[in-house]
Each structure stands twice: as C-alpha cells, then as structure tokens.
Coordinates of C-alpha atoms and ligand atoms in Angstrom, one line a residue:
M108 CA -7.2 -23.5 34.2
F109 CA -8.3 -21.3 31.2
S110 CA -6.6 -21.3 27.9
P111 CA -5.9 -17.8 26.7
R112 CA -9.2 -16.6 25.1
P113 CA -9.0 -15.1 21.6
V114 CA -10.6 -11.7 21.0
N115 CA -14.3 -11.9 20.8
V116 CA -15.6 -10.4 17.5
F117 CA -18.3 -8.7 19.5
S118 CA -15.8 -6.5 21.2
Y119 CA -15.3 -4.7 17.9
P120 CA -16.9 -1.2 17.7
L121 CA -20.2 -0.9 15.8
P122 CA -19.6 0.4 12.3
V123 CA -22.3 3.1 12.6
N124 CA -20.9 5.5 10.0
N125 CA -19.8 3.0 7.4
Q126 CA -16.3 4.1 8.4
G127 CA -13.3 2.4 9.8
F128 CA -13.7 -1.1 8.5
S129 CA -10.2 -2.5 8.9
S130 CA -11.2 -5.5 6.7
G131 CA -10.0 -4.1 3.4
F132 CA -13.5 -4.0 1.9
C133 CA -14.8 -1.0 0.0
M134 CA -17.9 1.1 0.8
I135 CA -21.0 1.3 -1.4
S136 CA -20.3 3.8 -4.2
D137 CA -22.9 5.7 -6.1
Q138 CA -22.0 3.6 -9.1
L139 CA -22.7 0.3 -7.2
Y140 CA -26.0 1.7 -5.7
Q141 CA -27.1 2.6 -9.2
A142 CA -26.2 -0.8 -10.6
L143 CA -28.1 -2.5 -7.8
Q144 CA -31.2 -0.4 -8.4
D145 CA -31.0 -1.2 -12.1
L146 CA -30.8 -4.9 -11.3
V147 CA -33.5 -5.5 -8.7
G148 CA -35.6 -2.3 -9.0
K149 CA -35.4 0.9 -6.9
K150 CA -37.7 -0.2 -4.2
N151 CA -35.7 -3.4 -3.6
V152 CA -32.5 -1.6 -2.6
S153 CA -32.3 0.5 0.5
L154 CA -29.6 2.7 2.0
E155 CA -32.2 4.1 4.5
R156 CA -31.0 4.0 8.1
T157 CA -34.3 2.6 9.3
D158 CA -34.0 -0.4 6.9
R159 CA -30.3 -0.8 7.7
I160 CA -31.2 -0.9 11.4
T161 CA -34.0 -3.4 10.8
H162 CA -31.4 -5.7 9.2
S163 CA -28.6 -5.1 11.7
Y164 CA -29.5 -7.8 14.3
D165 CA -30.7 -11.3 14.7
A166 CA -31.7 -13.3 17.8
T167 CA -28.3 -12.7 19.5
Q168 CA -28.1 -9.5 21.5
H169 CA -25.7 -7.9 19.0
E170 CA -26.0 -5.3 16.2
H171 CA -23.9 -4.4 13.2
L172 CA -25.2 -1.9 10.7
P173 CA -25.1 -2.9 7.0
E174 CA -24.4 -0.3 4.4
A175 CA -27.3 -1.4 2.2
V176 CA -30.2 -3.9 2.1
V177 CA -31.1 -5.7 -1.1
Y178 CA -34.2 -7.8 -1.6
A179 CA -33.7 -10.4 -4.4
A180 CA -36.5 -12.2 -6.1
T181 CA -34.7 -14.7 -8.4
A182 CA -31.6 -16.8 -8.5
L183 CA -30.5 -14.6 -11.5
E184 CA -30.7 -11.5 -9.4
V185 CA -28.8 -13.2 -6.6
Q186 CA -26.1 -14.1 -9.1
E187 CA -25.8 -10.5 -10.4
V188 CA -25.8 -9.0 -7.0
V189 CA -22.9 -11.3 -6.0
R190 CA -21.0 -10.5 -9.2
L191 CA -21.4 -6.8 -8.5
A192 CA -20.2 -7.3 -4.9
N193 CA -17.1 -9.1 -6.2
R194 CA -16.4 -6.3 -8.7
H195 CA -16.8 -3.6 -6.1
R196 CA -15.2 -5.6 -3.2
V197 CA -18.2 -5.3 -0.9
P198 CA -19.3 -8.1 1.5
I199 CA -22.6 -9.9 0.9
I200 CA -24.5 -11.3 3.9
P201 CA -27.4 -13.7 3.0
R202 CA -30.4 -13.3 5.3
G203 CA -33.6 -15.3 5.8
A204 CA -35.8 -14.3 8.8
G205 CA -32.9 -13.1 11.0
S206 CA -33.8 -15.6 13.7
G207 CA -30.3 -17.1 14.0
F208 CA -28.9 -17.5 17.5
T209 CA -25.2 -17.2 16.7
G210 CA -24.9 -14.0 14.7
G211 CA -24.7 -15.7 11.2
T212 CA -26.5 -12.9 9.5
L213 CA -24.9 -10.0 11.2
P214 CA -22.9 -7.7 8.8
V215 CA -19.8 -7.6 11.1
Q216 CA -17.7 -6.1 8.3
G217 CA -20.4 -4.0 6.8
G218 CA -21.6 -4.5 3.2
I219 CA -24.9 -5.6 1.7
V220 CA -27.4 -7.7 3.6
L221 CA -29.1 -9.8 0.9
V222 CA -32.6 -10.6 2.0
L223 CA -34.1 -13.8 0.5
T224 CA -37.7 -13.6 1.9
R225 CA -39.2 -12.6 -1.5
M226 CA -38.1 -15.9 -2.8
N227 CA -40.9 -17.7 -0.9
R228 CA -42.6 -20.0 -3.4
I229 CA -43.3 -23.7 -2.8
L230 CA -42.5 -24.8 -6.3
E231 CA -43.6 -28.4 -6.2
I232 CA -44.9 -31.0 -3.8
D233 CA -44.3 -34.3 -5.6
Q234 CA -46.7 -36.8 -4.1
E235 CA -45.4 -39.7 -6.1
N236 CA -41.8 -39.3 -5.1
L237 CA -42.5 -37.7 -1.7
T238 CA -40.4 -34.6 -2.3
A239 CA -40.9 -30.9 -2.1
T240 CA -39.0 -28.2 -4.0
V241 CA -39.0 -24.8 -2.5
E242 CA -37.4 -21.4 -2.7
P243 CA -35.2 -20.4 0.3
G244 CA -37.5 -17.8 1.7
V245 CA -40.4 -20.3 2.4
I246 CA -41.3 -20.3 6.1
T247 CA -40.7 -23.7 7.6
A248 CA -44.1 -24.1 9.2
E249 CA -45.8 -23.0 6.0
L250 CA -44.2 -26.0 4.1
Q251 CA -45.2 -28.2 7.0
R252 CA -48.8 -27.1 6.9
Q253 CA -49.0 -27.5 3.1
V254 CA -47.5 -31.1 3.1
E255 CA -49.6 -32.2 6.1
Q256 CA -52.8 -31.3 4.2
L257 CA -51.6 -34.1 1.8
D258 CA -50.9 -36.5 4.6
L259 CA -47.2 -35.9 4.2
F260 CA -44.7 -34.8 6.8
Y261 CA -41.6 -32.6 6.9
P262 CA -40.1 -33.4 10.4
P263 CA -37.4 -30.8 11.2
D264 CA -39.2 -28.5 13.7
P265 CA -37.1 -25.6 15.1
A266 CA -39.1 -23.8 17.8
S267 CA -38.8 -20.8 15.4
R268 CA -40.6 -22.6 12.6
E269 CA -43.4 -20.1 12.4
F270 CA -41.0 -17.4 11.3
C271 CA -37.6 -18.9 10.2
T272 CA -36.9 -19.8 6.6
L273 CA -35.9 -23.1 5.0
G274 CA -32.9 -21.3 3.5
G275 CA -31.8 -20.3 7.0
N276 CA -32.5 -23.9 8.2
V277 CA -30.3 -25.3 5.5
A278 CA -27.5 -22.8 6.2
E279 CA -27.6 -23.6 9.9
C280 CA -28.7 -27.3 9.6
A281 CA -31.5 -26.5 12.0
G282 CA -32.9 -29.1 14.3
G283 CA -35.7 -29.2 16.9
P284 CA -37.5 -31.5 19.4
R285 CA -38.6 -34.1 16.8
C286 CA -35.0 -34.6 15.6
V287 CA -34.3 -37.3 18.2
K288 CA -36.3 -39.7 16.0
Y289 CA -36.3 -38.1 12.6
G290 CA -32.9 -36.4 12.3
V291 CA -32.0 -32.8 11.4
T292 CA -32.3 -30.7 8.2
K293 CA -29.4 -32.4 6.5
D294 CA -31.2 -35.7 6.7
Y295 CA -34.0 -34.2 4.4
V296 CA -32.1 -32.2 1.8
L297 CA -31.8 -34.1 -1.5
G298 CA -30.5 -31.3 -3.7
L299 CA -29.7 -27.6 -3.8
E300 CA -29.4 -24.8 -6.3
V301 CA -26.6 -22.5 -5.1
V302 CA -25.1 -19.2 -6.2
T303 CA -21.4 -19.5 -5.5
P304 CA -19.4 -16.7 -3.9
T305 CA -18.2 -15.7 -7.4
G306 CA -21.7 -15.6 -8.9
D307 CA -22.0 -18.9 -10.7
L308 CA -25.1 -21.0 -10.4
I309 CA -24.5 -24.7 -9.5
H310 CA -26.7 -27.7 -8.7
T311 CA -25.9 -30.3 -6.1
G312 CA -27.6 -33.7 -5.5
G313 CA -30.9 -34.1 -7.2
V314 CA -34.4 -35.3 -6.6
T315 CA -33.7 -39.0 -6.1
M316 CA -33.3 -40.8 -2.8
K317 CA -29.9 -42.1 -3.9
N318 CA -27.1 -40.1 -5.6
V319 CA -23.4 -40.7 -5.3
V320 CA -22.2 -38.8 -8.4
G321 CA -19.1 -36.8 -7.5
Y322 CA -18.4 -35.0 -4.2
D323 CA -21.4 -34.6 -1.8
L324 CA -21.6 -30.8 -2.3
T325 CA -25.1 -30.8 -0.8
R326 CA -23.6 -31.6 2.6
L327 CA -20.8 -29.1 2.2
F328 CA -23.3 -26.3 1.8
I329 CA -25.6 -27.5 4.6
G330 CA -24.5 -25.8 7.8
S331 CA -22.0 -23.6 6.0
E332 CA -23.8 -20.5 7.5
G333 CA -24.0 -18.6 4.2
T334 CA -20.2 -18.5 3.9
L335 CA -19.8 -20.8 0.9
G336 CA -22.8 -20.1 -1.3
I337 CA -26.3 -18.6 -1.3
V338 CA -29.0 -21.3 -1.5
T339 CA -31.7 -20.3 -4.1
R340 CA -33.6 -23.6 -4.4
I341 CA -34.0 -26.6 -2.1
T342 CA -35.4 -30.1 -2.8
L343 CA -36.5 -31.9 0.4
R344 CA -37.4 -35.4 1.2
L345 CA -40.9 -35.9 2.8
L346 CA -42.3 -38.7 4.9
P347 CA -45.8 -40.1 5.2
K348 CA -47.5 -38.3 8.1
P349 CA -47.6 -40.5 11.3
A350 CA -51.1 -41.7 12.0
A351 CA -51.2 -40.7 15.7
K352 CA -49.1 -39.6 18.6
K353 CA -49.0 -40.0 22.4
T354 CA -47.6 -37.4 24.8
M355 CA -46.4 -38.2 28.3
L356 CA -45.3 -35.9 31.1
I357 CA -43.0 -37.6 33.6
Q358 CA -41.9 -35.8 36.7
F359 CA -38.9 -36.7 38.8
G360 CA -37.7 -36.0 42.3
S361 CA -34.2 -35.4 41.1
I362 CA -32.3 -34.4 38.0
E363 CA -30.3 -37.7 38.2
G364 CA -33.6 -39.6 37.9
A365 CA -34.6 -37.7 34.8
A366 CA -31.1 -38.0 33.2
R367 CA -31.0 -41.7 33.9
A368 CA -34.4 -42.0 32.5
V369 CA -33.2 -40.6 29.2
S370 CA -30.5 -43.2 28.9
A371 CA -32.9 -46.0 30.1
I372 CA -35.5 -45.1 27.4
I373 CA -32.9 -45.1 24.6
A374 CA -31.2 -48.2 25.9
G375 CA -34.7 -49.8 26.1
R376 CA -34.7 -49.5 22.3
I377 CA -37.5 -46.8 22.2
I378 CA -36.7 -43.8 20.1
P379 CA -39.4 -41.3 21.0
T380 CA -40.4 -38.5 18.5
T381 CA -39.4 -36.0 21.2
L382 CA -37.7 -36.4 24.6
E383 CA -37.5 -32.9 26.1
F384 CA -36.3 -32.2 29.6
L385 CA -36.4 -29.3 32.1
D386 CA -34.2 -29.0 35.1
A387 CA -35.0 -27.7 38.6
N388 CA -33.8 -24.1 37.9
T389 CA -36.1 -24.0 34.8
L390 CA -39.0 -25.4 36.8
A391 CA -38.4 -22.7 39.5
C392 CA -39.2 -20.1 36.8
I393 CA -42.5 -21.6 35.8
R394 CA -43.7 -23.3 39.0
D395 CA -45.9 -20.4 40.1
N396 CA -48.1 -20.7 37.0
P397 CA -51.2 -22.5 38.4
E398 CA -52.2 -23.7 34.9
L399 CA -49.1 -25.9 34.6
P400 CA -49.5 -29.4 36.0
I401 CA -46.2 -29.5 38.0
V402 CA -46.3 -31.3 41.3
E403 CA -44.5 -30.0 44.4
A404 CA -41.9 -32.8 44.6
C405 CA -40.9 -32.4 41.0
Q406 CA -37.2 -31.4 40.5
A407 CA -36.9 -32.3 36.8
L408 CA -39.3 -33.4 34.2
L409 CA -39.4 -35.1 30.8
I410 CA -41.9 -34.6 28.0
V411 CA -41.9 -37.8 26.0
E412 CA -43.9 -38.1 22.7
V413 CA -44.1 -41.2 20.6
D414 CA -45.8 -41.4 17.2
G415 CA -46.9 -44.1 14.7
D416 CA -49.8 -46.5 14.4
E417 CA -52.4 -46.3 17.2
D418 CA -51.9 -49.9 18.5
M419 CA -48.1 -49.5 18.6
L420 CA -48.4 -46.3 20.5
E421 CA -50.1 -47.9 23.5
R422 CA -47.3 -50.5 23.8
Q423 CA -44.6 -47.9 23.4
A424 CA -46.1 -45.6 26.1
E425 CA -46.4 -48.5 28.5
T426 CA -42.8 -49.5 27.9
V427 CA -41.5 -46.0 28.5
L428 CA -43.4 -45.8 31.8
K429 CA -42.0 -49.2 32.8
L430 CA -38.4 -48.3 31.9
V431 CA -38.5 -45.2 34.1
A432 CA -40.6 -46.5 37.0
E433 CA -37.7 -47.1 39.4
L434 CA -35.9 -43.8 38.6
D435 CA -37.3 -41.4 41.3
V436 CA -40.5 -40.7 39.4
V437 CA -42.9 -38.6 41.4
H438 CA -45.8 -38.2 38.9
T439 CA -46.7 -39.3 35.4
E440 CA -49.6 -38.4 33.1
T441 CA -50.4 -39.5 29.6
A442 CA -52.5 -37.2 27.3
R443 CA -55.7 -38.8 26.1
S444 CA -56.6 -36.0 23.7
E445 CA -55.1 -33.3 21.5
A446 CA -56.1 -30.8 24.2
E447 CA -54.3 -32.7 26.9
S448 CA -51.2 -33.1 24.7
E449 CA -51.3 -29.3 24.2
A450 CA -51.5 -28.7 27.9
I451 CA -48.4 -30.8 28.4
W452 CA -46.5 -28.9 25.7
Q453 CA -47.5 -25.7 27.3
V454 CA -45.1 -26.5 30.1
R455 CA -42.2 -26.5 27.6
R456 CA -43.5 -23.4 25.7
S457 CA -43.8 -21.4 28.9
V458 CA -40.1 -21.7 29.6
S459 CA -38.4 -19.2 27.3
P460 CA -40.4 -16.2 28.4
A461 CA -40.2 -17.2 32.0
V462 CA -36.4 -17.6 32.3
R463 CA -35.9 -13.9 31.6
R464 CA -37.3 -13.2 35.0
I465 CA -34.1 -14.6 36.7
N466 CA -31.8 -12.0 35.2
P467 CA -32.0 -9.6 32.1
N468 CA -29.2 -11.1 30.0
K469 CA -29.4 -14.7 28.6
F470 CA -26.4 -16.6 27.1
N471 CA -28.1 -19.4 25.3
E472 CA -25.8 -22.3 24.2
D473 CA -26.9 -25.5 22.5
I474 CA -24.3 -28.0 23.4
V475 CA -24.7 -31.6 22.6
V476 CA -23.1 -34.6 24.4
P477 CA -23.5 -38.4 23.8
R478 CA -26.8 -39.3 25.3
S479 CA -25.3 -41.4 28.0
R480 CA -23.2 -38.4 29.2
V481 CA -26.2 -36.1 29.8
P482 CA -26.2 -36.8 33.6
D483 CA -22.4 -36.0 33.7
M484 CA -23.0 -32.8 31.8
I485 CA -25.9 -31.6 34.0
R486 CA -23.8 -32.3 37.2
A487 CA -20.9 -30.3 35.7
L488 CA -23.2 -27.4 34.9
D489 CA -24.5 -27.4 38.4
R490 CA -21.0 -27.3 39.8
L491 CA -20.1 -24.4 37.5
S492 CA -23.2 -22.5 38.5
E493 CA -22.2 -22.9 42.2
R494 CA -18.5 -22.1 41.6
Y495 CA -19.2 -18.9 39.7
Q496 CA -22.4 -18.0 41.5
V497 CA -24.4 -17.5 38.2
P498 CA -27.8 -19.1 37.6
I499 CA -27.6 -21.7 34.8
V500 CA -30.9 -23.0 33.5
N501 CA -30.9 -26.1 31.5
F502 CA -33.6 -27.6 29.2
G503 CA -33.9 -29.0 25.8
H504 CA -33.7 -32.0 23.5
A505 CA -32.3 -34.5 26.0
G506 CA -33.2 -37.4 23.7
D507 CA -30.3 -36.5 21.3
G508 CA -28.1 -35.1 24.1
N509 CA -28.7 -31.5 22.9
I510 CA -29.0 -29.4 26.0
H511 CA -30.0 -25.7 25.9
V512 CA -27.8 -24.2 28.5
N513 CA -28.9 -20.7 29.5
V514 CA -26.5 -18.7 31.6
M515 CA -28.6 -15.9 33.1
V516 CA -26.8 -12.8 34.3
D517 CA -27.1 -9.1 34.8
L518 CA -24.3 -7.6 32.6
S519 CA -24.6 -4.3 34.4
Q520 CA -22.9 -5.8 37.4
P521 CA -19.1 -5.1 37.4
G522 CA -17.0 -7.9 36.0
M523 CA -19.9 -10.0 34.9
Q524 CA -18.9 -10.2 31.2
E525 CA -15.6 -11.6 32.2
T526 CA -17.3 -14.1 34.5
V527 CA -19.6 -15.2 31.7
D528 CA -16.7 -15.6 29.3
Q529 CA -15.0 -17.9 31.8
V530 CA -18.2 -19.9 32.5
L531 CA -18.9 -20.3 28.7
E532 CA -15.4 -21.5 28.0
Q533 CA -15.7 -24.0 30.9
I534 CA -19.0 -25.2 29.5
F535 CA -17.6 -25.8 26.0
Q536 CA -14.4 -27.4 27.3
T537 CA -16.5 -29.8 29.5
T538 CA -18.7 -30.6 26.5
V539 CA -15.7 -31.4 24.3
D540 CA -14.1 -33.5 27.2
L541 CA -17.3 -35.5 27.4
G542 CA -17.1 -36.3 23.6
G543 CA -19.7 -33.7 22.7
S544 CA -20.0 -30.7 20.3
I545 CA -20.3 -27.0 21.1
S546 CA -23.3 -26.6 18.8
G547 CA -26.0 -29.1 18.1
E548 CA -28.1 -26.9 15.9
H549 CA -27.5 -23.2 16.2
G550 CA -24.1 -23.1 14.4
I551 CA -21.0 -21.1 15.1
G552 CA -21.5 -17.7 13.5
T553 CA -19.7 -15.0 15.5
A554 CA -21.0 -16.1 18.9
K555 CA -19.1 -19.3 19.1
A556 CA -16.1 -18.5 16.8
P557 CA -13.9 -17.8 19.8
Y558 CA -14.4 -21.4 21.0
L559 CA -14.0 -23.2 17.7
H560 CA -10.5 -24.2 18.6
L561 CA -11.8 -26.2 21.6
E562 CA -13.5 -28.7 19.3
L563 CA -11.6 -28.5 16.0
D564 CA -7.9 -28.9 15.9
Q565 CA -5.6 -26.6 13.9
A566 CA -5.3 -28.9 10.9
T567 CA -9.0 -29.3 10.6
R568 CA -9.7 -25.6 10.9
A569 CA -7.0 -25.0 8.2
Y570 CA -8.6 -27.6 5.9
M571 CA -11.9 -25.7 6.3
L572 CA -10.3 -22.4 5.6
T573 CA -8.7 -23.9 2.4
I574 CA -12.1 -24.7 1.1
K575 CA -13.4 -21.2 2.0
R576 CA -10.4 -19.6 0.3
A577 CA -10.7 -21.8 -2.9
L578 CA -14.5 -21.0 -3.3
D579 CA -14.4 -17.4 -2.2
P580 CA -11.0 -16.0 -3.0
D581 CA -11.9 -12.4 -2.1
N582 CA -13.8 -13.4 1.1
I583 CA -16.9 -11.6 -0.2
L584 CA -19.5 -14.0 1.2
N585 CA -20.4 -13.5 4.9
P586 CA -16.9 -12.6 6.1
G587 CA -16.1 -12.8 9.8
K588 CA -18.2 -15.9 10.5
I589 CA -17.3 -19.3 11.9
F590 CA -13.6 -18.4 12.0
L591 CA -12.4 -15.6 14.3
A592 CA -11.9 -12.3 12.5
D593 CA -8.5 -12.0 14.1
D594 CA -7.5 -15.6 13.4
Q595 CA -4.2 -15.5 11.6
A596 CA -5.4 -18.1 9.1
T597 CA -8.5 -16.0 8.4
E598 CA -6.3 -13.0 7.7
Q599 CA -4.6 -15.0 4.9
L600 CA -8.0 -15.0 3.2
R601 CA -7.8 -11.3 2.7
Ligands
FAD106 C1 -37.3 -18.3 19.5 C2 -36.3 -19.1 18.7 C3 -36.3 -20.5 18.7 C4 -35.4 -21.2 18.0 N1 -35.5 -22.5 18.0 C5 -34.6 -23.3 17.3 C6 -34.6 -24.7 17.3 O1 -35.4 -25.3 18.1 N2 -33.8 -25.4 16.6 C7 -32.9 -24.7 15.8 O2 -32.1 -25.4 15.1 N3 -32.8 -23.4 15.7 C8 -33.6 -22.6 16.4 N4 -33.6 -21.3 16.4 C9 -32.5 -20.6 15.6 C10 -32.9 -20.2 14.2 O3 -34.3 -20.0 14.1 C11 -32.4 -21.2 13.1 O4 -31.0 -21.2 13.1 C12 -33.0 -20.9 11.7 O5 -32.5 -21.9 10.9 C13 -32.5 -19.6 11.1 O6 -33.3 -19.3 10.0 P1 -33.5 -17.8 9.4 O7 -34.3 -17.8 8.2 O8 -33.9 -16.9 10.5 O9 -32.0 -17.5 9.1 P2 -31.1 -16.2 9.4 O10 -31.0 -15.9 10.9 O11 -31.6 -15.1 8.6 O12 -29.7 -16.7 8.9 C14 -29.0 -17.7 9.5 C15 -27.7 -18.0 8.7 O13 -28.1 -18.6 7.5 C16 -27.6 -17.8 6.4 N5 -28.6 -17.9 5.4 C17 -29.9 -17.5 5.4 N6 -30.5 -17.8 4.3 C18 -29.6 -18.3 3.4 C19 -29.6 -18.8 2.1 N7 -30.7 -18.8 1.4 N8 -28.4 -19.2 1.6 C20 -27.3 -19.3 2.3 N9 -27.2 -18.8 3.6 C21 -28.3 -18.4 4.1 C22 -27.3 -16.5 7.0 O14 -26.2 -15.8 6.3 C23 -26.9 -16.8 8.4 O15 -25.5 -17.3 8.5 C24 -34.5 -20.5 17.2 C25 -34.5 -19.1 17.1 C26 -35.4 -18.4 17.9 C27 -35.4 -16.9 17.8

C-alpha cells in the first residue's frame, strides 16, 4: 500500500524567463545588479544566459535557471550579498562545485547562485595541534594531498573528492568509503565561520578538541544544506597518517554470503577502513572487462581494506579471511603492493560508468540501515526489482550499512516515472522499517524532500521548520530545500 505521495518539486516548470515564480520573491532589478557589481566587481556578477545555464544543474538530472551568478571572494562580500538579497527579497543559493546528488544547489525558486569557489585558500595547517583551517571553496582532495605531505590525514573521502569542495562537504555532511572506520565530515569539524541568512557573521566551536560552551551550533550547520547559513571558514581536525594499508578482494557465490560476511567482520571486532560491496547486478555490468579479476562463480564481492601499523595489518587481514571463510567464499586475494591494491580498487571504480549501460536513467539513492540489516535490505531490494520489473543495482559502503541503490530505467517508456516513484517510496519505507535512514551522506535537497515524512514525524519536521523560520524569517537562503515546496508548514515561512 502506498501512502499518498506529495507533489515532487521537480514537476514544477523550469523558470526559463525569470517569470512566474509563485514564491513571492522578487526578480533582480537594475538597482540590485548595480549594487552587486559595486560590491564584488563587474566580472564577478553575471546575468549572461551561458553562465546561468552553467550554474543551473548539479549531479541530479534536473535544471533550474538562476537569474544571476555571483562569485564571492571574502566573508565580507558574502555578508553584503546576503544583506542585499534580504533587502531586495531575492533568494540566495550557496554553491561549491555543484556535485551534489540531491539538488541542494539548484535555484528552484530563481534568485542568485552564490559561488564560493574563489574562496579556496588553505589558511593554516597546524602541525602542533593537528588542525587545518580552510576557506569553503578548497577542493577536498587538495587538502588531503597537502596534509599527507606532512604525514597527516583528513579521512572523509567522498568519491567526488577530486572536484567537490569542503564547504559542500560540510553542508551535506559528506561521507565516503573510509567513513566506516573514521566517521563522516561532522566528526572532523571543530569550528565554523558562518554568514547567517540575515547577513551577520558568527563563529561556532573553535580550534580545540573539546568545547561545550553554549549550544552546539557547529553541528546545527553541518548537513543543513545551505539553508541556515553560508560557511565561509572551516577548522578541521586531522589525524596522523596511517603507516600502511592492506587491501583484500573477497568474492562470494551469493549475496547472502557477502551480506553475512559484513556482519561477521564487524561482530568479529574488526573495523576495516573500508568495506565496500557489489551485488550480482552490479557485477553483471563489469564482468565482461577482462582486466578485472572477477571469477565466474562470483555473485557478490567485498573490497576490504585495513590500515595501521604493518605488523597489526597482517593479523587483521588473517582474521578477516578466517571470519568469512565459511560464508560461501569462492575466491580471495590480498594485495601485496600498491599496484595490486589499485587493481582491486579498479573493480569498484569501474562500476559507475558501467551501470549506465543497463538503462539511460539512473536514480541513485544512498540509504543506510543498521549493519546487521544489510542482508534484509538487499533481499527486499531484489523482491522490489522483480515485482516492478526494474533493474536495481546495489553497491556501496556496506561496512556502515550505507547502500547505494541505483534504480536503472528508461524514462521514455510510458508510465516509467510513476513506476520509479512507487519503487523509490517502497525502498525508503523499507529502509525506515528496518531502522534505517533515507540518506547516509547525500542529504535531502529537493530529490528526497517528498519522502522526508517517512522518516521524520510531523512534530520533528515542525521543530526543524521553527529553527529555519527563526534564523531566516524571509526564507532568503536556499528556499525549497529539505522541506517540500508545497508543504503547508513551509508555506508558513513565506
Ligand atoms: C561522482 C560523484 C561521486 C560522489 N561520491 C560521494 C561520496 O562518496 N560521498 C558523499 O558524501 N557524496 C558524494 N557525492 C556527492 C557530492 O559530491 C557531495 O555531496 C559534496 O559534499 C558536494 O560538494 P559540492 O562542493 O559539489 O557542493 P554543491 O553541490 O555545490 O552544494 C551542495 C549543497 O551544499 C550547499 N553549500 C555549498 N557550499 C556551501 C557553503 N560554503 N556554505 C553553505 N552551504 C553550502 C549548497 O547550497 C547545496 O545545498 C558524489 C557526487 C558525485 C558527482
């Protein structure tokens, strides 16, 4: 049984002519355009259609045209842009690299896309206190490379790390394969500098490992998807770089074997750095690549990596192989060099481009369930795939129960969008029924707003909206995100 599905924000028409926003916002006047130019310089404000198109989409398959694009270089500029936007009642949408998977940076109600990539300085790497202070536009992998040269380590590793920004990571609380052992972005943020929706500059947390002064505003902003404030400076905790790592590829004759192996490894008190899995549908997409070491009997596989001191690694790797030995294992291999480790990781990296071959349209969800419920979730996904006759390809961070569920369809087939809507709702409902969460790391944005009610009850959503209303009385900052645009409670924000 389906509960009635609220209107999907994506069914709204594209605001191509800057006309017809029913949101009550204003359009960009000549006066505002002039003021923005005076503030950030002529070349850093654009009303050009090409620039607007370039900033109209993210990694979802949806587009909404902004009215203007502004590139800010300092916190002061961000403050002033926000103040102008308030004065002129125009929405502001913060943007990093635009790699978000849930539409967080789409200007669904028009307005100004405020790009933060010019703020890309690593301000300090403090080797005594093991912290780094950065501007929000720093690319995640760039910080990682810089700190690793100093034998330090910044663990959160979204697969997009070569192009996404740390500001975007904070706003989405990004994760990645290594998070099973090291945690997600919120576990590394010590302090933030934030421009509030009304243009004030505030500071949360600090640079110390402990800090319990006042409310924990740092956590409030992390994962708030650019709806509560614009992050202009971030202080991050660093770790010593692990001395070595060991990568294992374990192939199974059944998905049950692989799923039970995940539970067995964790229950065996081993927390690997990464514990990635690929199911049979995923393997079918990459099996014909002769360079990948996948044996014929393999129906699911795990990539397990452990890190730490050399002598400890041997013991951990042996324990892992012992723990899974009886669970339908058909092949194992352990990398003895960096090159062999890379060859194993190539299996995982080849997945994303290959799954597109099944069907042209991909609905990529990042549900998370308690680790022990991974087998139940996989079984439920297989049942859904069979019932609705749509391919569902599952892979991801099994070690923390975070499964990337990819519903692969051809939307040009009649009625397919409706089928997808039903399948997604069933996936999210099952996830919540198993004690899980509808997003492990990609956030809600616009893509998952229609399903928020499945996980958060009315009182909880109302509490969140009360916070939004208090901080952003005119709903200037990134409107139409997280909460449904047609949600009655959201309407009260206007
Ligand atoms: C190929 C690919 C692989 C990916 N793999 C992963 C993965 O493994 N793990 C994972 O967690 N994610 C992954 N992602 C998703 C995405 O990269 C992350 O969500 C990332 O954190 C977004 O960063 P960004 O700079 O692109 O932000 P954007 O997409 O520009 O923005 C994302 C959100 O953050 C807000 N925002 C951006 N900057 C600021 C700021 N300074 N202050 C306030 N709000 C801000 C925006 O308004 C928006 O709501 C992947 C994406 C792609 C395309």
